[in-house]
Coordinates of C-alpha atoms in Angstrom, one line a residue:
Q1 CA 86.4 99.1 122.4
V2 CA 86.3 100.8 119.1
Q3 CA 89.3 101.6 116.9
L4 CA 89.2 104.0 114.0
V5 CA 91.9 104.4 111.3
E6 CA 91.7 107.1 108.7
S7 CA 93.5 107.2 105.4
G8 CA 93.4 109.1 102.1
G9 CA 94.7 112.5 103.1
G10 CA 97.3 114.5 101.1
L11 CA 98.1 117.6 99.1
V12 CA 95.6 118.6 96.4
Q13 CA 95.2 121.8 94.3
P14 CA 92.2 124.0 94.7
G15 CA 89.3 122.6 92.8
G16 CA 90.6 119.0 93.2
S17 CA 89.1 116.0 94.9
L18 CA 90.1 113.6 97.6
R19 CA 88.4 110.6 99.2
L20 CA 89.0 109.8 102.8
S21 CA 88.3 106.4 104.4
C22 CA 87.9 105.3 107.9
A23 CA 88.3 101.6 108.9
A24 CA 86.4 100.8 112.1
S25 CA 86.7 97.8 114.3
G26 CA 84.9 96.9 117.5
S27 CA 81.5 95.7 118.5
K28 CA 78.4 97.6 117.7
V29 CA 80.1 100.1 115.4
S30 CA 77.5 99.4 112.7
S31 CA 74.7 100.3 115.0
G32 CA 76.2 103.7 116.0
D33 CA 76.4 107.1 114.4
M34 CA 79.5 108.2 112.7
A35 CA 80.9 111.5 111.5
W36 CA 83.8 113.4 110.0
Y37 CA 85.4 116.3 111.8
R38 CA 88.0 118.8 110.7
Q39 CA 90.5 120.8 112.7
P40 CA 92.0 123.7 110.7
P41 CA 95.4 125.1 111.8
G42 CA 95.1 127.0 115.0
K43 CA 91.3 126.4 115.3
E44 CA 89.0 124.1 117.1
R45 CA 87.7 120.8 115.7
E46 CA 84.4 121.1 113.9
V47 CA 81.9 118.6 112.6
L48 CA 81.5 118.5 108.8
A49 CA 79.2 115.6 108.1
A50 CA 77.4 112.8 110.0
V51 CA 75.6 109.7 109.1
T52 CA 73.3 107.6 111.4
A53 CA 73.3 103.8 111.5
S54 CA 70.3 103.9 109.2
G55 CA 72.1 106.0 106.6
R56 CA 70.6 109.5 107.3
T57 CA 73.1 112.2 106.6
N58 CA 73.7 115.8 107.7
Y59 CA 76.2 118.3 106.5
V60 CA 77.5 121.7 107.7
D61 CA 76.6 124.4 105.3
S62 CA 80.2 125.0 104.2
V63 CA 80.6 121.5 102.7
K64 CA 77.0 120.9 101.4
G65 CA 77.1 120.1 97.7
R66 CA 80.8 119.4 97.8
F67 CA 81.3 116.6 100.3
T68 CA 79.5 113.3 100.5
I69 CA 79.6 111.0 103.6
S70 CA 78.9 107.4 103.2
R71 CA 79.2 104.2 105.2
D72 CA 79.4 100.5 104.4
N73 CA 78.3 98.6 107.5
A74 CA 79.2 95.2 106.0
K75 CA 82.8 96.4 105.7
S76 CA 82.8 98.7 108.7
T77 CA 84.0 101.6 106.8
L78 CA 83.2 105.3 106.6
S79 CA 84.1 107.5 103.7
L80 CA 84.1 111.2 102.8
Q81 CA 84.2 112.1 99.1
M82 CA 85.5 115.7 98.9
N83 CA 85.1 117.6 95.6
S84 CA 85.8 121.2 94.6
L85 CA 88.2 121.6 97.4
K86 CA 89.2 125.0 98.7
P87 CA 92.2 126.3 100.6
E88 CA 90.0 126.7 103.6
D89 CA 89.3 123.0 103.6
T90 CA 92.9 122.5 104.8
G91 CA 93.2 120.7 108.2
V92 CA 93.4 117.4 110.0
Y93 CA 90.4 115.3 109.3
Y94 CA 89.1 112.9 112.0
C95 CA 86.7 110.0 111.9
N96 CA 84.3 109.8 114.9
A97 CA 82.0 107.1 116.2
R98 CA 79.4 107.1 118.9
L99 CA 77.8 103.8 120.0
P100 CA 74.1 103.5 121.2
Y101 CA 73.6 104.2 124.9
N102 CA 77.3 105.1 125.3
P103 CA 78.5 108.6 126.0
I104 CA 82.0 108.0 124.8
D105 CA 83.3 109.7 121.6
Y106 CA 85.8 107.5 119.7
W107 CA 88.3 109.1 117.4
G108 CA 90.8 108.1 114.8
Q109 CA 94.4 109.5 114.7
G110 CA 93.5 111.9 112.0
T111 CA 94.7 112.5 108.4
Q112 CA 96.1 115.7 107.0
V113 CA 94.5 117.4 104.1
T114 CA 96.2 120.4 102.5
V115 CA 94.6 122.3 99.7
S116 CA 97.2 124.6 98.0
S117 CA 98.5 125.5 94.6

């Protein structure tokens, strides 16, 4: 069983920064892939950034150069550094984990990010 708990959301002005964290617990989390998703108001959840167990990263075009995903396997944490935030970055941000040879998607409870002046 995997448990994910996000933190770090809040209200920020356009152009500002936030850092999200996800604390992971459970066996084999360090050997799985992890990702950050966002669900804007009234829209579907979308993947923003992903990192493999070995540290390889991928980003959706809309956040490239502004967001940085990172993981610390020793501490079982996943982070998302968000810079140059825009109003369209508003939404609920979710931490996701997938374990090797396991089709289940594990999700945190989500953390709200609001970008507004």
